[in-house]
mmCIF file of C-alpha atoms in Angstrom:
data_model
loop_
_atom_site.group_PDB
_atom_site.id
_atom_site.type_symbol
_atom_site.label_atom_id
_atom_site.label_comp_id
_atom_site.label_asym_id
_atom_site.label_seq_id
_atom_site.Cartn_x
_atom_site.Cartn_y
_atom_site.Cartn_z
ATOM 1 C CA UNK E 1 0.000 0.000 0.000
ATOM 2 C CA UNK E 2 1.017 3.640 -0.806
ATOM 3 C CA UNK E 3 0.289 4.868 2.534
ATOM 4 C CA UNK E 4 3.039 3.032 4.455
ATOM 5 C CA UNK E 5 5.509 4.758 2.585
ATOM 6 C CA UNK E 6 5.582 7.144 5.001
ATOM 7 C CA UNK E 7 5.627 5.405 7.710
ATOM 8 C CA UNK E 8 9.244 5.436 8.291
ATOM 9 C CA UNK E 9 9.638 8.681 7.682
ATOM 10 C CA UNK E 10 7.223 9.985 9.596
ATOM 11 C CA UNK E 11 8.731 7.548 12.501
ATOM 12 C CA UNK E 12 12.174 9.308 11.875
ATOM 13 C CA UNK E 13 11.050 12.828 12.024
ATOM 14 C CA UNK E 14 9.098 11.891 15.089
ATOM 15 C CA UNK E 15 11.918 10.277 16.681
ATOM 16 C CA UNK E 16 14.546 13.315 15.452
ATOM 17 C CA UNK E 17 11.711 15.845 16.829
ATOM 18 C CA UNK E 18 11.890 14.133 20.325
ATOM 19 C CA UNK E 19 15.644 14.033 21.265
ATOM 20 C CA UNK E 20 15.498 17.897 19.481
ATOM 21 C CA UNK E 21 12.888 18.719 22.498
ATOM 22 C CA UNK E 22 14.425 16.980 25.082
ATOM 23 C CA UNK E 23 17.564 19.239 24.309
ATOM 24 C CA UNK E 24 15.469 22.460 24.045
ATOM 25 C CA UNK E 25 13.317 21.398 27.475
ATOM 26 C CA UNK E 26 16.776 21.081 29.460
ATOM 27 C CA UNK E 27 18.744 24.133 28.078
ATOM 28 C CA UNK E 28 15.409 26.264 28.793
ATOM 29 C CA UNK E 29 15.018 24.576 32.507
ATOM 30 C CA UNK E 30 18.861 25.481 33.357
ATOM 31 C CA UNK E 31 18.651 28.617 31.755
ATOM 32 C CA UNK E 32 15.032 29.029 33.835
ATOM 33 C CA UNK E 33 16.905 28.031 37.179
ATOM 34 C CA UNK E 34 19.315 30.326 36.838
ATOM 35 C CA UNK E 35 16.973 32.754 36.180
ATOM 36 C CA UNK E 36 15.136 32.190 39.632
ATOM 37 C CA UNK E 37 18.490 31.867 41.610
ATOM 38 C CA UNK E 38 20.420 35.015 39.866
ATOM 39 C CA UNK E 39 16.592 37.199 39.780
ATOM 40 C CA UNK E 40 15.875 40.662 41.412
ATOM 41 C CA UNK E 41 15.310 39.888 45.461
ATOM 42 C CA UNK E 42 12.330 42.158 46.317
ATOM 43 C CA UNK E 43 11.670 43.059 50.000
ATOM 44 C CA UNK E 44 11.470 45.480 52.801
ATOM 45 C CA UNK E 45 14.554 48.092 52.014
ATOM 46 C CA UNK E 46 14.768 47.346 48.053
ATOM 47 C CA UNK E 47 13.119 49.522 45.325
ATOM 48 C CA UNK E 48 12.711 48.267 42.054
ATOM 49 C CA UNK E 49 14.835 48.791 39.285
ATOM 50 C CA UNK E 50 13.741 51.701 36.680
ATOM 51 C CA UNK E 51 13.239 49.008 33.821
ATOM 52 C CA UNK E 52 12.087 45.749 35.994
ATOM 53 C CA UNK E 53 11.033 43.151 34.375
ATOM 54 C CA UNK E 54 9.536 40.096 35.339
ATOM 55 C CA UNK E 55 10.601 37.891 33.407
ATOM 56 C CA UNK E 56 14.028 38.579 34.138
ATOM 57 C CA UNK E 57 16.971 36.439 32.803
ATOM 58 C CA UNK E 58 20.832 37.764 34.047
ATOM 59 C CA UNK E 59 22.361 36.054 31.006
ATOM 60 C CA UNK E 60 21.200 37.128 26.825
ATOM 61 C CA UNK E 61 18.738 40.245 26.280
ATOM 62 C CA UNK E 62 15.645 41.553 26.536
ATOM 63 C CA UNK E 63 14.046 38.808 24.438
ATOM 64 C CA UNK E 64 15.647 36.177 26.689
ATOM 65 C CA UNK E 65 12.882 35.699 28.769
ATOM 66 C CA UNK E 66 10.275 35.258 26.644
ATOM 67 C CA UNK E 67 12.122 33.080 24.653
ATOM 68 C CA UNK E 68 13.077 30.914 27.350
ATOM 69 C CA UNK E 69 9.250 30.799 28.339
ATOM 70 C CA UNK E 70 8.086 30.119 24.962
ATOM 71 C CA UNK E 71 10.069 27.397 24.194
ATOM 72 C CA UNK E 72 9.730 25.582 27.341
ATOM 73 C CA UNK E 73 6.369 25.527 26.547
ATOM 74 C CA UNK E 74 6.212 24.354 22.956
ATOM 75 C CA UNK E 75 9.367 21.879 24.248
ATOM 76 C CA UNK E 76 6.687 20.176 26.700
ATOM 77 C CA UNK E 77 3.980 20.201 23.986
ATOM 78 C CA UNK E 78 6.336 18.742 21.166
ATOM 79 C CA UNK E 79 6.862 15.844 23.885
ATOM 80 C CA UNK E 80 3.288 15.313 24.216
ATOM 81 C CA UNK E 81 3.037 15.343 20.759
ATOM 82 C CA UNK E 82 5.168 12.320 20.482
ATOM 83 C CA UNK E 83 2.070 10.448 23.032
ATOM 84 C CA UNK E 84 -0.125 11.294 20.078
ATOM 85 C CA UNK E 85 2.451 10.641 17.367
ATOM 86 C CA UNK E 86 3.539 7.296 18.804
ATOM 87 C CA UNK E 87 -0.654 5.982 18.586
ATOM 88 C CA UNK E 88 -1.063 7.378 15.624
ATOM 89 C CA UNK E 89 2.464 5.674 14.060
ATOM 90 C CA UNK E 90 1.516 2.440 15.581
ATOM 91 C CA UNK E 91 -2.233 1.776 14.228
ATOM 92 C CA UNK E 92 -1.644 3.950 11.557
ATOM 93 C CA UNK E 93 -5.062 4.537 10.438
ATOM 94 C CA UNK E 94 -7.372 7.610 9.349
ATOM 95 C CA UNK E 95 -8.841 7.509 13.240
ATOM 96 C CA UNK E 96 -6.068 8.319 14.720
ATOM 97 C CA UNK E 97 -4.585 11.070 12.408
ATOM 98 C CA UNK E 98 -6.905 13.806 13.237
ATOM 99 C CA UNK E 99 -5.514 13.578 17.101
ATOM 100 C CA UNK E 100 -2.240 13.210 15.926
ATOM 101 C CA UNK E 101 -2.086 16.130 13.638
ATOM 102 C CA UNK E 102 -3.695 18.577 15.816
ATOM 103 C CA UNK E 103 -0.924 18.115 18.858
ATOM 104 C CA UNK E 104 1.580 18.200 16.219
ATOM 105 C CA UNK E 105 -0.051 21.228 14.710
ATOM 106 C CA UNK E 106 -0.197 22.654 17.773
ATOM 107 C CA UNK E 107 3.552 21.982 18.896
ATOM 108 C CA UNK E 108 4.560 23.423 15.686
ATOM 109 C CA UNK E 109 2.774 26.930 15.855
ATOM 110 C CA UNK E 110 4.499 27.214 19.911
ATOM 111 C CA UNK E 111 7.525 26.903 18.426
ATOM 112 C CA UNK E 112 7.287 28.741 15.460
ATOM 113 C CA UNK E 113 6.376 31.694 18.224
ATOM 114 C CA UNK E 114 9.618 30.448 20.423
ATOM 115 C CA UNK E 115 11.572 30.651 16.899
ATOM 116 C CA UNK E 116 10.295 34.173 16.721
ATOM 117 C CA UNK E 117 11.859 35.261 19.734
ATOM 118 C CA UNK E 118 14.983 33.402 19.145
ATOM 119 C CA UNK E 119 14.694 35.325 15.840
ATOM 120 C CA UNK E 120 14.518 38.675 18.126
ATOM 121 C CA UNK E 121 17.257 37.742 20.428
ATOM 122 C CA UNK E 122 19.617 36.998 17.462
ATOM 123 C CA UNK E 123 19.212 40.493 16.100
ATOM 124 C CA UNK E 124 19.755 41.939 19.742
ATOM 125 C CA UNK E 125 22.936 40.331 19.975
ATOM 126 C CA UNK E 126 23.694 39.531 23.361
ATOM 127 C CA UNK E 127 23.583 35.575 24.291
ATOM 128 C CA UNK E 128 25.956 33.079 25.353
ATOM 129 C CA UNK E 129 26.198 29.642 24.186
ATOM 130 C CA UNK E 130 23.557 27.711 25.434
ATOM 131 C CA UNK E 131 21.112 30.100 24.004
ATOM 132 C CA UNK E 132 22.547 30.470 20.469
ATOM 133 C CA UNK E 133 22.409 26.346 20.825
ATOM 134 C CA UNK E 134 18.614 26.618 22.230
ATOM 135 C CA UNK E 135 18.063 29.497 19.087
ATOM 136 C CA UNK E 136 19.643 26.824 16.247
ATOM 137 C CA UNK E 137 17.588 23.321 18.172
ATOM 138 C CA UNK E 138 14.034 25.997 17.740
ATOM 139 C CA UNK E 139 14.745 26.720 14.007
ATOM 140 C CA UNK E 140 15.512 23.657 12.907
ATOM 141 C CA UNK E 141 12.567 21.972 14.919
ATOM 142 C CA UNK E 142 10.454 24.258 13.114
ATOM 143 C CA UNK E 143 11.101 22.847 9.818
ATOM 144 C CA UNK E 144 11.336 19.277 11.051
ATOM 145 C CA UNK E 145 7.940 19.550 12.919
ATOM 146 C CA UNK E 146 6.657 20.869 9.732
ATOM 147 C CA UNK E 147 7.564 17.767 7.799
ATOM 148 C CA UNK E 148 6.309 15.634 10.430
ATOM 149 C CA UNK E 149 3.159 17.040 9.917
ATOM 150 C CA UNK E 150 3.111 16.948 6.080
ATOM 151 C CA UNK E 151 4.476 13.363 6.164
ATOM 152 C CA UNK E 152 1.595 11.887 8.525
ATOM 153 C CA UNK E 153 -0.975 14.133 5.983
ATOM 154 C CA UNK E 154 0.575 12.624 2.743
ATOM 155 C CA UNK E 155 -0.266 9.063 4.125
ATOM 156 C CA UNK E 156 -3.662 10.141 3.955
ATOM 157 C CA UNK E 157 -3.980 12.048 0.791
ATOM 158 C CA UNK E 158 -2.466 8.763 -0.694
ATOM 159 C CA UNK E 159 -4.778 6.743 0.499
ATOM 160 C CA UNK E 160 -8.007 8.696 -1.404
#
């Protein structure tokens, strides 16, 4: 059958997509930790800064923290697109594709945003390595998701 053609691939890019968030999901929780432990201490006797922020990261930008928010958050919903992935790879039928595609879909447009502020924080300037590495793992998730998604939908406009 035509269909399972894609199988594979779409079992690679699923596979590729999950170690990709894993990575993202642990350089945003260190660089989230140190954000907490290294943050503004606010209390009887301190005024806040002119320009405080609360999402306040001591290392990269002013774009840091949101992109260190965002893409936590699309990393945790590209993992539990894999839940859906992994059900939909395994019976591989048109029942399971619409749940499949949606998380995915969903996973993809989060980090299309995070990519966006990676975007912003490249143009700022002002990052160390572990972000740059976060910034490259966003942008090329973004295309990979995207084929993940067009892989498990070409398995079913081959099979009409």
């Amino acid at each position: 059958m035509a269909n399972e053609q894609m199988k594979p691939i779409a079992t690679l890019l699923l596979a590729l997509n999950f170690c990709m968030y894993v990575i993202v999901i642990s350089i945003g929780g260190w660089a989230m930790n140190r954000a907490i432990d290294h943050g503004f201490e606010i209390g009887p006797g301190f005024d806040l800064p002119a320009h405080f922020s609360p999402i306040y990261f001591p290392m990269g930008n002013a774009a840091t923290g949101f992109f260190v928010t965002f893409a936590l958050i699309a990393g945790v919903v590209g993992i539990g697109s894999l839940i859906s992935g992994l059900n939909h790879i395994r019976s591989w039928t048109s029942e399971s594709l619409p749940s499949a595609a949606s998380v995915a879909a969903i996973a993809w447009a989060l980090t299309v945003l995070a990519m966006g502020f990676g975007c912003k924080e490249i143009q700022l300037n002002i990052r160390n390595s572990r972000l740059k590495t976060m910034e490259a793992f966003l942008i090329i998730l973004t295309a990979t998701q995207l084929f993940y998604i067009a892989a498990i939908h070409g398995a079913a406009a081959i099979r009409r």
